[in-house]
Each structure stands twice: as C-alpha cells, then as structure tokens.
PDB file of C-alpha atoms and ligand atoms in Angstrom:
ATOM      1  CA  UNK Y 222      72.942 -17.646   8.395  1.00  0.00           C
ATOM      2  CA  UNK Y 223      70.633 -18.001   5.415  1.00  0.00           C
ATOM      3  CA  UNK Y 224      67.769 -19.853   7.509  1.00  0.00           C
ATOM      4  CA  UNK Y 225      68.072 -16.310   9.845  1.00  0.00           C
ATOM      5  CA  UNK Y 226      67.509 -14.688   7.012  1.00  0.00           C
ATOM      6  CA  UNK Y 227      64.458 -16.659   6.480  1.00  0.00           C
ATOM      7  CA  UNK Y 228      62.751 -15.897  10.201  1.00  0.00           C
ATOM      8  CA  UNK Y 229      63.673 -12.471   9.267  1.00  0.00           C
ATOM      9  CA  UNK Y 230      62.094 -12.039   6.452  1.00  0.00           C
ATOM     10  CA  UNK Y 231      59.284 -14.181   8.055  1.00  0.00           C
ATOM     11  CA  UNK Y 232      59.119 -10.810  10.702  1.00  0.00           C
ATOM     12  CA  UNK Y 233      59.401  -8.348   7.674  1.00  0.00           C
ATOM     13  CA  UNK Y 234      56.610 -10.141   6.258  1.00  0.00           C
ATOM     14  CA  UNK Y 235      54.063 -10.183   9.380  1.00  0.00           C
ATOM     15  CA  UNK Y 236      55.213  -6.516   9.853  1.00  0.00           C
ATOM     16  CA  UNK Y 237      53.961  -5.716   6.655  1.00  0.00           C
ATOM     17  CA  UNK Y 238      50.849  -7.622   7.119  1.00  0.00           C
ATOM     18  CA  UNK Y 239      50.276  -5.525  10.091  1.00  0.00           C
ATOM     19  CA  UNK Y 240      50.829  -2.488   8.439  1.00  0.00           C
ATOM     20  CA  UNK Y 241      48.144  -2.892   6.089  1.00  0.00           C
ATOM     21  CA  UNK Y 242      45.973  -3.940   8.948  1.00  0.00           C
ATOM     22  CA  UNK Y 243      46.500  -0.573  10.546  1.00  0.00           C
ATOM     23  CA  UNK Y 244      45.195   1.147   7.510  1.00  0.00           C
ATOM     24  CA  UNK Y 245      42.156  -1.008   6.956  1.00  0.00           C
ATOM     25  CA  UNK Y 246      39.812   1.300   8.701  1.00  0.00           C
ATOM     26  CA  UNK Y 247      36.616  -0.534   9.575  1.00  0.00           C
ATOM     27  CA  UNK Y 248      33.861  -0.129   7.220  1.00  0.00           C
ATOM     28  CA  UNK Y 249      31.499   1.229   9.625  1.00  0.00           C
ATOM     29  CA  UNK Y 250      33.642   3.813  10.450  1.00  0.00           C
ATOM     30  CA  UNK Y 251      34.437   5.003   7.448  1.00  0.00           C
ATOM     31  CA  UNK Y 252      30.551   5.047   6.342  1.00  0.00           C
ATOM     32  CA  UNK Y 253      29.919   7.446   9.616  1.00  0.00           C
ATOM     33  CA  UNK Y 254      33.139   9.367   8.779  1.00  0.00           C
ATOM     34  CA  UNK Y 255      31.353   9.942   5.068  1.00  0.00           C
ATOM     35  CA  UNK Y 256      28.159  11.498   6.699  1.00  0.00           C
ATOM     36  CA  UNK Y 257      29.632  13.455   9.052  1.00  0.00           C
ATOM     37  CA  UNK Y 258      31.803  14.825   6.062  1.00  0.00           C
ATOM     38  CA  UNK Y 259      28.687  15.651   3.379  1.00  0.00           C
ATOM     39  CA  UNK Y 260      26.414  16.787   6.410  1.00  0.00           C
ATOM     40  CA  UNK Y 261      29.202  19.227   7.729  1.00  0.00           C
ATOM     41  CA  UNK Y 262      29.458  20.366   3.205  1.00  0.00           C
ATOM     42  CA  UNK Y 263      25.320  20.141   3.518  1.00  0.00           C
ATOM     43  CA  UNK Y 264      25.566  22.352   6.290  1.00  0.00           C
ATOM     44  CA  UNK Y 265      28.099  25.237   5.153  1.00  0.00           C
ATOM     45  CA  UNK Y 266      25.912  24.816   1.666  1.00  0.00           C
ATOM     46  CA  UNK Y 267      22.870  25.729   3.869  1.00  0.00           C
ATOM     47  CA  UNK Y 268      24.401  28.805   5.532  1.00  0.00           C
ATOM     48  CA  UNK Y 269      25.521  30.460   2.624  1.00  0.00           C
ATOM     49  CA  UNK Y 270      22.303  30.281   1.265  1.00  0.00           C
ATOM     50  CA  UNK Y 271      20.698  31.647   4.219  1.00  0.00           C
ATOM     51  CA  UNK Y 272      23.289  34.472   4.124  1.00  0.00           C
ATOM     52  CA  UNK Y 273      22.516  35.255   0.765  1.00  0.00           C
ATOM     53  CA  UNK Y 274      18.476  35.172   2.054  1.00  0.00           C
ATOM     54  CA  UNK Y 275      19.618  37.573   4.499  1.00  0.00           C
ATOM     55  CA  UNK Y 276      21.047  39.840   2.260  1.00  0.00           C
ATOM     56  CA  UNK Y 277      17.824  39.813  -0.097  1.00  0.00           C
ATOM     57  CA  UNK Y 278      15.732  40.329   2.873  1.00  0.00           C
ATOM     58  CA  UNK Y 279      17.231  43.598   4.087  1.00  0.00           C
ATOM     59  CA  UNK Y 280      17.496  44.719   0.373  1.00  0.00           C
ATOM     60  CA  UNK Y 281      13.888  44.023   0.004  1.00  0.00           C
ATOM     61  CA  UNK Y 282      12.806  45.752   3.995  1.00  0.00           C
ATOM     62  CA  UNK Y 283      14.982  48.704   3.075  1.00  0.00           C
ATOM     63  CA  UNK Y 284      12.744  49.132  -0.088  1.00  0.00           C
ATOM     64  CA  UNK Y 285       9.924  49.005   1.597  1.00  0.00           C
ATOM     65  CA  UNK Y 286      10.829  51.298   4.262  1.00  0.00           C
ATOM     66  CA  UNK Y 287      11.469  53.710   1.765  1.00  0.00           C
ATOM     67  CA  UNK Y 288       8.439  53.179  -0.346  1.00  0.00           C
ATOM     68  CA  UNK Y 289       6.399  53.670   3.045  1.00  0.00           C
ATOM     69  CA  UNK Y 290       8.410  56.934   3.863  1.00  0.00           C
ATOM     70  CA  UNK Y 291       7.224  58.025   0.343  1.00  0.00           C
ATOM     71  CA  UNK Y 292       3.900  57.165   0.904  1.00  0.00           C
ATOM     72  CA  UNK Y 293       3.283  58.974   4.344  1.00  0.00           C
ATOM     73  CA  UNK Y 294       5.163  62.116   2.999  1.00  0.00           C
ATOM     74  CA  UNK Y 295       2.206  62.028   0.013  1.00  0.00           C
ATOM     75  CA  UNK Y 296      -0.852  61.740   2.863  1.00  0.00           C
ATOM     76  CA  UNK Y 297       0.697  64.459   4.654  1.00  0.00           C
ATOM     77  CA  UNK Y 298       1.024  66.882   1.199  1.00  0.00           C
ATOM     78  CA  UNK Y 299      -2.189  65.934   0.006  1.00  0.00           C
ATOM     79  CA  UNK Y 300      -3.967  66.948   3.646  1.00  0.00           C
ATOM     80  CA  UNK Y 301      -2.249  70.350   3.416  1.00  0.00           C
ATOM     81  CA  UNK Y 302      -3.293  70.793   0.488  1.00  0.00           C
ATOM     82  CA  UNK Y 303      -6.925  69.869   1.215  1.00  0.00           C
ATOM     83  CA  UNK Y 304      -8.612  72.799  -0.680  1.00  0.00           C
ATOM     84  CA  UNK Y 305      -6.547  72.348  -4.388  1.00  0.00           C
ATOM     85  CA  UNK Y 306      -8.980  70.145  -6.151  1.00  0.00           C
ATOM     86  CA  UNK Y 307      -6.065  69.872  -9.200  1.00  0.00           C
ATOM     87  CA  UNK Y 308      -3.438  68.814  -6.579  1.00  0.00           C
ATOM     88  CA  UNK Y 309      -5.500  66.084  -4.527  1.00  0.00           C
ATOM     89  CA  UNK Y 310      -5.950  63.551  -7.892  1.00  0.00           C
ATOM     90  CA  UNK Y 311      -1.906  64.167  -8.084  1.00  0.00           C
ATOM     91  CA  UNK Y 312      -2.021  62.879  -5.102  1.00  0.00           C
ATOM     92  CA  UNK Y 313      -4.373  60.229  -5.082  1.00  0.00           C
ATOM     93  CA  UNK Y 314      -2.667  58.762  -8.089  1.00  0.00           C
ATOM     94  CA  UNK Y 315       1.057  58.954  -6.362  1.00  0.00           C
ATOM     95  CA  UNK Y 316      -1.040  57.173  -3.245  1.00  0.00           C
ATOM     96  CA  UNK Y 317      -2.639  54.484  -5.596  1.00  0.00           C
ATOM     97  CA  UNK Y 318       0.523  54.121  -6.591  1.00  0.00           C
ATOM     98  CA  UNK Y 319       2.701  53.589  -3.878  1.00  0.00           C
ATOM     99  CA  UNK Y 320       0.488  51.631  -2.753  1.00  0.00           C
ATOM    100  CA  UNK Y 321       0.349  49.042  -5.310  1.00  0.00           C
ATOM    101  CA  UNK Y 322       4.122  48.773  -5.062  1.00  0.00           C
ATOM    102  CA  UNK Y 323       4.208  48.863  -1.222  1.00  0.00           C
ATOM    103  CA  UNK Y 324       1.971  45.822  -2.076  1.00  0.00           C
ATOM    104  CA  UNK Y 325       3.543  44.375  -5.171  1.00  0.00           C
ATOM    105  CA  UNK Y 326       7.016  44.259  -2.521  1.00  0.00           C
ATOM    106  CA  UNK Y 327       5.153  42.397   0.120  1.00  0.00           C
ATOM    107  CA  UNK Y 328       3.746  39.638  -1.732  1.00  0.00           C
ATOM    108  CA  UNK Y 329       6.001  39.208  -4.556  1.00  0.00           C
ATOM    109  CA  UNK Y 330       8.887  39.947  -2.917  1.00  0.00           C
ATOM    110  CA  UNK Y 331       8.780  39.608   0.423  1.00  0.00           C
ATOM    111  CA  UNK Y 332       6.773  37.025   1.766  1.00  0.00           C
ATOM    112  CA  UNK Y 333       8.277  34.730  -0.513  1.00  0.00           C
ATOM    113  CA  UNK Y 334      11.871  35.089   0.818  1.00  0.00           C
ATOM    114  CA  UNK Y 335      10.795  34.800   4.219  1.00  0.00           C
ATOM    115  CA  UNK Y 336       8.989  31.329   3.565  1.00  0.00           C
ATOM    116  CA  UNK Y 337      12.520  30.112   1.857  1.00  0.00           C
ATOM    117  CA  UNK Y 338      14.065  31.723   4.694  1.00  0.00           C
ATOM    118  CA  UNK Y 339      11.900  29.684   7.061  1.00  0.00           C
ATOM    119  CA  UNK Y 340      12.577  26.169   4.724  1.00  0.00           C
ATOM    120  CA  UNK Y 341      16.317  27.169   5.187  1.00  0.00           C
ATOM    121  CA  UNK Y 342      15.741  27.221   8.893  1.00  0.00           C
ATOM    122  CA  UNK Y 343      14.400  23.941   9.553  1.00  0.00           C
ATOM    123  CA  UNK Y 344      16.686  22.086   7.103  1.00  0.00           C
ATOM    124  CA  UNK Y 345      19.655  23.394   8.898  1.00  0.00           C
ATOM    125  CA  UNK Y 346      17.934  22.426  12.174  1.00  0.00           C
ATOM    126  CA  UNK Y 347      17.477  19.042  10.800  1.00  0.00           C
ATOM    127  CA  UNK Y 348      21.152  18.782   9.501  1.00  0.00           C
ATOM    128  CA  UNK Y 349      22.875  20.186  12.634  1.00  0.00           C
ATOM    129  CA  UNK Y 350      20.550  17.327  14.613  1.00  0.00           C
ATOM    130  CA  UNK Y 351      21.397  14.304  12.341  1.00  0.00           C
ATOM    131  CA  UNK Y 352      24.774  15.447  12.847  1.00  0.00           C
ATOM    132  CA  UNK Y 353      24.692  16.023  16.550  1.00  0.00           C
ATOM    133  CA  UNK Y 354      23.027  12.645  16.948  1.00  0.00           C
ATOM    134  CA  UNK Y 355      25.683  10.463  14.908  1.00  0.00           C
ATOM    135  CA  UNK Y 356      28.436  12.294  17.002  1.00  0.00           C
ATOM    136  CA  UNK Y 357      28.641   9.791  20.189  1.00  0.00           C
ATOM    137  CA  UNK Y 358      28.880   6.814  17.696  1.00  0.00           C
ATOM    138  CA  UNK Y 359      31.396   8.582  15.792  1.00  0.00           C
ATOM    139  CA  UNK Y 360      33.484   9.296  18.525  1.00  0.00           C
ATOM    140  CA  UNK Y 361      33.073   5.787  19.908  1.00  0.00           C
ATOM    141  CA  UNK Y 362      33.890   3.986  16.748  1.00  0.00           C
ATOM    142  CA  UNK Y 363      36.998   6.633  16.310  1.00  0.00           C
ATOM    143  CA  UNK Y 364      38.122   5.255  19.923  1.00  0.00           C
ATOM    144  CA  UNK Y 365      37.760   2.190  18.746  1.00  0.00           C
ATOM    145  CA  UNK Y 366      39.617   2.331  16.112  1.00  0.00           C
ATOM    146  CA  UNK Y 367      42.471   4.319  17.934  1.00  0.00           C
ATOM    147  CA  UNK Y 368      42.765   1.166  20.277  1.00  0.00           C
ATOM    148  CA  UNK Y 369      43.176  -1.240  17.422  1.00  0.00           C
ATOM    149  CA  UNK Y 370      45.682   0.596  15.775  1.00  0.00           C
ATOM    150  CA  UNK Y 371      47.628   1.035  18.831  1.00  0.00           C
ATOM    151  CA  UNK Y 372      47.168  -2.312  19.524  1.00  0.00           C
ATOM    152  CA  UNK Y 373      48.920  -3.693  16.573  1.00  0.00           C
ATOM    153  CA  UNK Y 374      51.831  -0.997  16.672  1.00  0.00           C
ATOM    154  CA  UNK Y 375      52.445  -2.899  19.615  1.00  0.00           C
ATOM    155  CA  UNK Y 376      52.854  -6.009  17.927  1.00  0.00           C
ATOM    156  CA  UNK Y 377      55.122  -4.162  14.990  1.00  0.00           C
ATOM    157  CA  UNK Y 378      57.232  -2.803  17.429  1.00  0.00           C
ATOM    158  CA  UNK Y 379      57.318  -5.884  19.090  1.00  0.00           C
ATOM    159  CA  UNK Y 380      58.496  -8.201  15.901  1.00  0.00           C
ATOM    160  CA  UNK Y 381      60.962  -5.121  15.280  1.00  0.00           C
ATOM    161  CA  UNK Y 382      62.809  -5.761  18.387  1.00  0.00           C
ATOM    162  CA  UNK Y 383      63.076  -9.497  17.636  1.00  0.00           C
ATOM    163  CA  UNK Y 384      64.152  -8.858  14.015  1.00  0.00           C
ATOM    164  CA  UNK Y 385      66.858  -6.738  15.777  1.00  0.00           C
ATOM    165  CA  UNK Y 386      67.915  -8.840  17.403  1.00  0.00           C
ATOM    166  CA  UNK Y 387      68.045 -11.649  14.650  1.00  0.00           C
ATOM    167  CA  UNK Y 388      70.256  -8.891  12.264  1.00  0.00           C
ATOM    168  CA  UNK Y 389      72.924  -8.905  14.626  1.00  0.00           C
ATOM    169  CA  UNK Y 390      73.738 -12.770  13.728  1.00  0.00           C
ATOM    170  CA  UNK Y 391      73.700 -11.895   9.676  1.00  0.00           C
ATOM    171  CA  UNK Y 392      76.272 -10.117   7.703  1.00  0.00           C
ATOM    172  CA  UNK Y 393      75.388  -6.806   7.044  1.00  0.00           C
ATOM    173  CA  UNK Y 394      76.040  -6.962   2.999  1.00  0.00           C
ATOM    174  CA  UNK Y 395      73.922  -9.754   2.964  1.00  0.00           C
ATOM    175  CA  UNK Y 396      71.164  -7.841   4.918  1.00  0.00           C
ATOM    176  CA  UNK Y 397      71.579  -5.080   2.778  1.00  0.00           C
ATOM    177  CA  UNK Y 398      71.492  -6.971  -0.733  1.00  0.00           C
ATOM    178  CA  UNK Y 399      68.586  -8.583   0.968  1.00  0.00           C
ATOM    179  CA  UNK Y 400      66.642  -5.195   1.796  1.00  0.00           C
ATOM    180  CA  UNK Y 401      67.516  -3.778  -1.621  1.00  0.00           C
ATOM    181  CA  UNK Y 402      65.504  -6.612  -3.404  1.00  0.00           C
ATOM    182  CA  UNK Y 403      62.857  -6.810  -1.143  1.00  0.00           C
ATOM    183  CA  UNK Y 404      62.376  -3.221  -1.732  1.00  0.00           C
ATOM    184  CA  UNK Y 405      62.642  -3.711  -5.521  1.00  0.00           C
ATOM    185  CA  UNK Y 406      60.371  -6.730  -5.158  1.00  0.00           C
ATOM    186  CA  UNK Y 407      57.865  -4.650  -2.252  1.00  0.00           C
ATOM    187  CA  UNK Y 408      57.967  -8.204  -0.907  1.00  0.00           C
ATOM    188  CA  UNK Y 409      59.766 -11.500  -0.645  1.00  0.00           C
ATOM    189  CA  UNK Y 410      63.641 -10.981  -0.963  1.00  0.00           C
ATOM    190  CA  UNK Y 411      64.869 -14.768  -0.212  1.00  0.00           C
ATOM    191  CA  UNK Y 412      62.809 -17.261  -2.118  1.00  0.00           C
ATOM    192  CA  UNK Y 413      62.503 -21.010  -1.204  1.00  0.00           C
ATOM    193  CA  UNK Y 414      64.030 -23.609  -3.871  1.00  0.00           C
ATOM    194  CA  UNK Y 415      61.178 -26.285  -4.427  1.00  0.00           C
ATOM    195  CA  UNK Y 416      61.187 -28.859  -6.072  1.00  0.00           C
ATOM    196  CA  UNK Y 417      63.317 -27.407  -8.378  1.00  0.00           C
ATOM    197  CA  UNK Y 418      61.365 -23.893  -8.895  1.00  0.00           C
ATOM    198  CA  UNK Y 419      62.110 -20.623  -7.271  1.00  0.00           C
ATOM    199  CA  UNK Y 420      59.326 -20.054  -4.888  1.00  0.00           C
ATOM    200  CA  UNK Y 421      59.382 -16.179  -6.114  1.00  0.00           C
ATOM    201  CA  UNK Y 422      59.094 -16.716  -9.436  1.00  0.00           C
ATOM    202  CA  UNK Y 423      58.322 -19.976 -10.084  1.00  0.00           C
ATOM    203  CA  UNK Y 424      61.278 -20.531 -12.669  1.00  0.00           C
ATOM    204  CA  UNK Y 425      62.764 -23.722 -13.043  1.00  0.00           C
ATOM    205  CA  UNK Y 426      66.136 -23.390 -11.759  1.00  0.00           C
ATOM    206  CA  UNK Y 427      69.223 -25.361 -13.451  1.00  0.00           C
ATOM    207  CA  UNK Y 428      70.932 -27.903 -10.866  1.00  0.00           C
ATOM    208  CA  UNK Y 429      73.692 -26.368 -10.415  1.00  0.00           C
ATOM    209  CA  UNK Y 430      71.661 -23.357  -8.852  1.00  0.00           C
ATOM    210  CA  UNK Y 431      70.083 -25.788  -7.255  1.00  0.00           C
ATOM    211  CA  UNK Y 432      72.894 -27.186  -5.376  1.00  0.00           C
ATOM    212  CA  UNK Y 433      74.522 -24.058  -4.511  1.00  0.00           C
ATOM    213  CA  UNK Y 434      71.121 -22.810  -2.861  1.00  0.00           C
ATOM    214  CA  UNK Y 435      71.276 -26.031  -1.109  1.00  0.00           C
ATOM    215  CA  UNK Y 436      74.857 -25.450   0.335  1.00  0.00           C
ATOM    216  CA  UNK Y 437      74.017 -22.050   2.095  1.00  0.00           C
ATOM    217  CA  UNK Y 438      77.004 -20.606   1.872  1.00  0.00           C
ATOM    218  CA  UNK Y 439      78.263 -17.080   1.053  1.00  0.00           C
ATOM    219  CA  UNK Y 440      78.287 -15.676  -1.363  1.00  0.00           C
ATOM    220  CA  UNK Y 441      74.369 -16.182  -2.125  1.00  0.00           C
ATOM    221  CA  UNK Y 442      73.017 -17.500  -5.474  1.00  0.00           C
ATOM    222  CA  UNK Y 443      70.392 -15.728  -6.926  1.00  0.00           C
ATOM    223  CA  UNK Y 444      67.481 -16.508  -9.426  1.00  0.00           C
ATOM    224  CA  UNK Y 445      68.390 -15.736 -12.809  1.00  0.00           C
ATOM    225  CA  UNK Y 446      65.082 -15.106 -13.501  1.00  0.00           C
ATOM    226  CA  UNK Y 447      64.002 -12.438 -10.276  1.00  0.00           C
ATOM    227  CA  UNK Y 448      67.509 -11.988  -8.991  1.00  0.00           C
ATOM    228  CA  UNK Y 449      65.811 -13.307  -5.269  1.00  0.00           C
ATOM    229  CA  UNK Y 450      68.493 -14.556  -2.486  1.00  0.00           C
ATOM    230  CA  UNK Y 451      67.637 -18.672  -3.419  1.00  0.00           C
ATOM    231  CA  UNK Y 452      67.727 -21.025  -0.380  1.00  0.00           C
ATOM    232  CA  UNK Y 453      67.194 -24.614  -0.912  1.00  0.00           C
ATOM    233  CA  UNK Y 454      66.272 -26.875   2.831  1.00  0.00           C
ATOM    234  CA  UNK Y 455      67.455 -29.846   3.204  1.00  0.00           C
TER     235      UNK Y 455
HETATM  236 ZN1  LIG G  59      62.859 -16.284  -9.093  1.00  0.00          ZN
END
C-alpha cells in the first residue's frame, strides 16, 4: 500500500510541476503584453492632454471673438462719429488697443496651443500605430500561449484520473494524513529512508525507525524530525 502511495505522490508531484508550467508565461509574451499595457496608459495620458488643449483653445477663440466684436463695434462708433475731433483719438486709442490684444492673443496665446495641439496629434498617431502594429503578434503569441496551457491541463487531468484510480487501492486515513502533510510541507508527504536518512529532511533516523519504515505496514512511522510518512525499499 505504501509503494501506491509512492506513484501517487509521484502524480501529485508531476501535477504540481505542471501547474507551475501553466503559469510560466513565455517571456516574449509577457514583454509584448508590457507594451501594449504602457502604450494603451501612453495613450489615455495623451488624450487627456489633448482634452485639456481643447478646452484652452476654445477659452482662448472665445476671447478673441469677443475682443474682435469689441473692436468692430469701435470702427463703426468712431465712423459715425466722423466729425468729433475729441471723440476720434478716444477711439483710435480703444482701436490701438484692441488691437494689440487681438494680437497679443494670437501669438502668445494662440498659436502656441495650436502647435502643442498639433505635437499632441502626431504622438497619438504614432502611439495608436505602434500599438496597432504589435497587435497581430500579440494576438498570435496569446494563441499560443492558450494552446500550451490547454495542452498541459490535458496532461493534469490526465495524471488526475490515474491518481484516482490509484486512491481507490489506499486507505483513506492514510491518504488523508498523507494530504495533510503534504499540504503542511507544500510538497513531499512520504519520504524515502536512505541509507539511513530521511530523504525529506535528511535526519538520521534511529534503527528502529528504520526497520519499521522497512516493514510497510500500518500504522505508518513518521520522521521525528519532519513528521513525513517514512518508507524504507527493500
Ligand atoms: Zn524527515
């Protein structure tokens, strides 16, 4: 029963194995997974900026709109009022005036946001193509990878039908003690006596232990040192 135990926990062991297998994503992978993730962040960064452009824009057009408004309403007094010599250098200094802020608003103002506007543009072009163009190898590595992992849940499933079938020829307390450890250990649960050490710990084990592990009967011995099931072969 004890050398059952053993090709079982042989299976637990290779199921294991496989499990961390299935988590080991491929390097490659994860590197494209990593750019897609800080060019999609580089991307939403980009937008938000260009909203906030947007904004400053309009601001700045709706100042200017109203700064021209002013300015026509002044050409149109000071042309009424062609003949009052005291009213037109009012005028012309309002028109001087408006002017030099109508100005001041397009070049200070104005023209600069709509270069950054412009350098917003392309870099969000360039993003949204260097992330269109590492999409097919993304998605083929992803498929890929989806294949592998299916591919070993095969083989788990697999080696759990065989250890299923193995558990039905071992009593259950022993499976159960023997789960328990190897759930306390996240490993081995039976350990191999040799040459006189147990093969979990490495202890030397006193003969007595020694011989008991070597009879294989129930109920089990168990190091002293790492409380493993002990099994000696003979
Ligand atoms: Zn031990």
């Amino acid at each position: 029963m004890l050398e059952e135990l053993l090709q079982i926990q042989a299976i637990d062991l290779e199921i294991d194995r496989i499990e961390q297998e299935v988590h080991a994503i491929p390097e490659d992978l994860l590197a494209l997974r990593r750019a897609k993730e800080e060019l999609d962040a580089q991307l939403r960064g980009l937008e938000q900026q260009l909203g906030g452009n947007r904004r400053e824009v309009s601001q700045a057009e709706a100042e200017l709109a109203d700064y021209q408004d002013k300015l026509n309403r002044a050409r149109g007094d000071q042309e009424r009022n062609a003949f009052d010599s005291k009213l037109q250098t009012q005028y012309e200094n309002l028109i001087h005036q408006l002017s030099d802020r109508i100005a001041e608003l397009e070049e200070e103002v104005l023209t600069p946001l709509y270069e950054r506007s412009e350098q917003l543009q392309g870099q969000l072009a360039r993003a949204s193509s260097e992330l269109e163009s590492l999409a097919p190898q993304l998605e083929q590595l992803e498929q890929a990878n989806a294949l592998r992992v299916e591919a070993l849940q095969g083989e788990q499933r697999r080696h759990q039908g065989e250890r299923e079938a193995l558990s039905g020829t071992i009593d259950r307390v022993l499976l159960r003690e023997y789960t328990l450890i190897r759930r306390a250990k996240k490993g081995a649960g039976v350990a191999l006596v040799v040459g006189g050490r147990c093969g979990g710990c490495n202890m030397h084990l006193p003969v007595t232990i020694q011989q008991r592990a070597a009879a294989q009967r129930l109920p089990v011995v168990k190091c002293p040192s790492c409380g493993r099931i002990l099994v000696k072969q003979t």
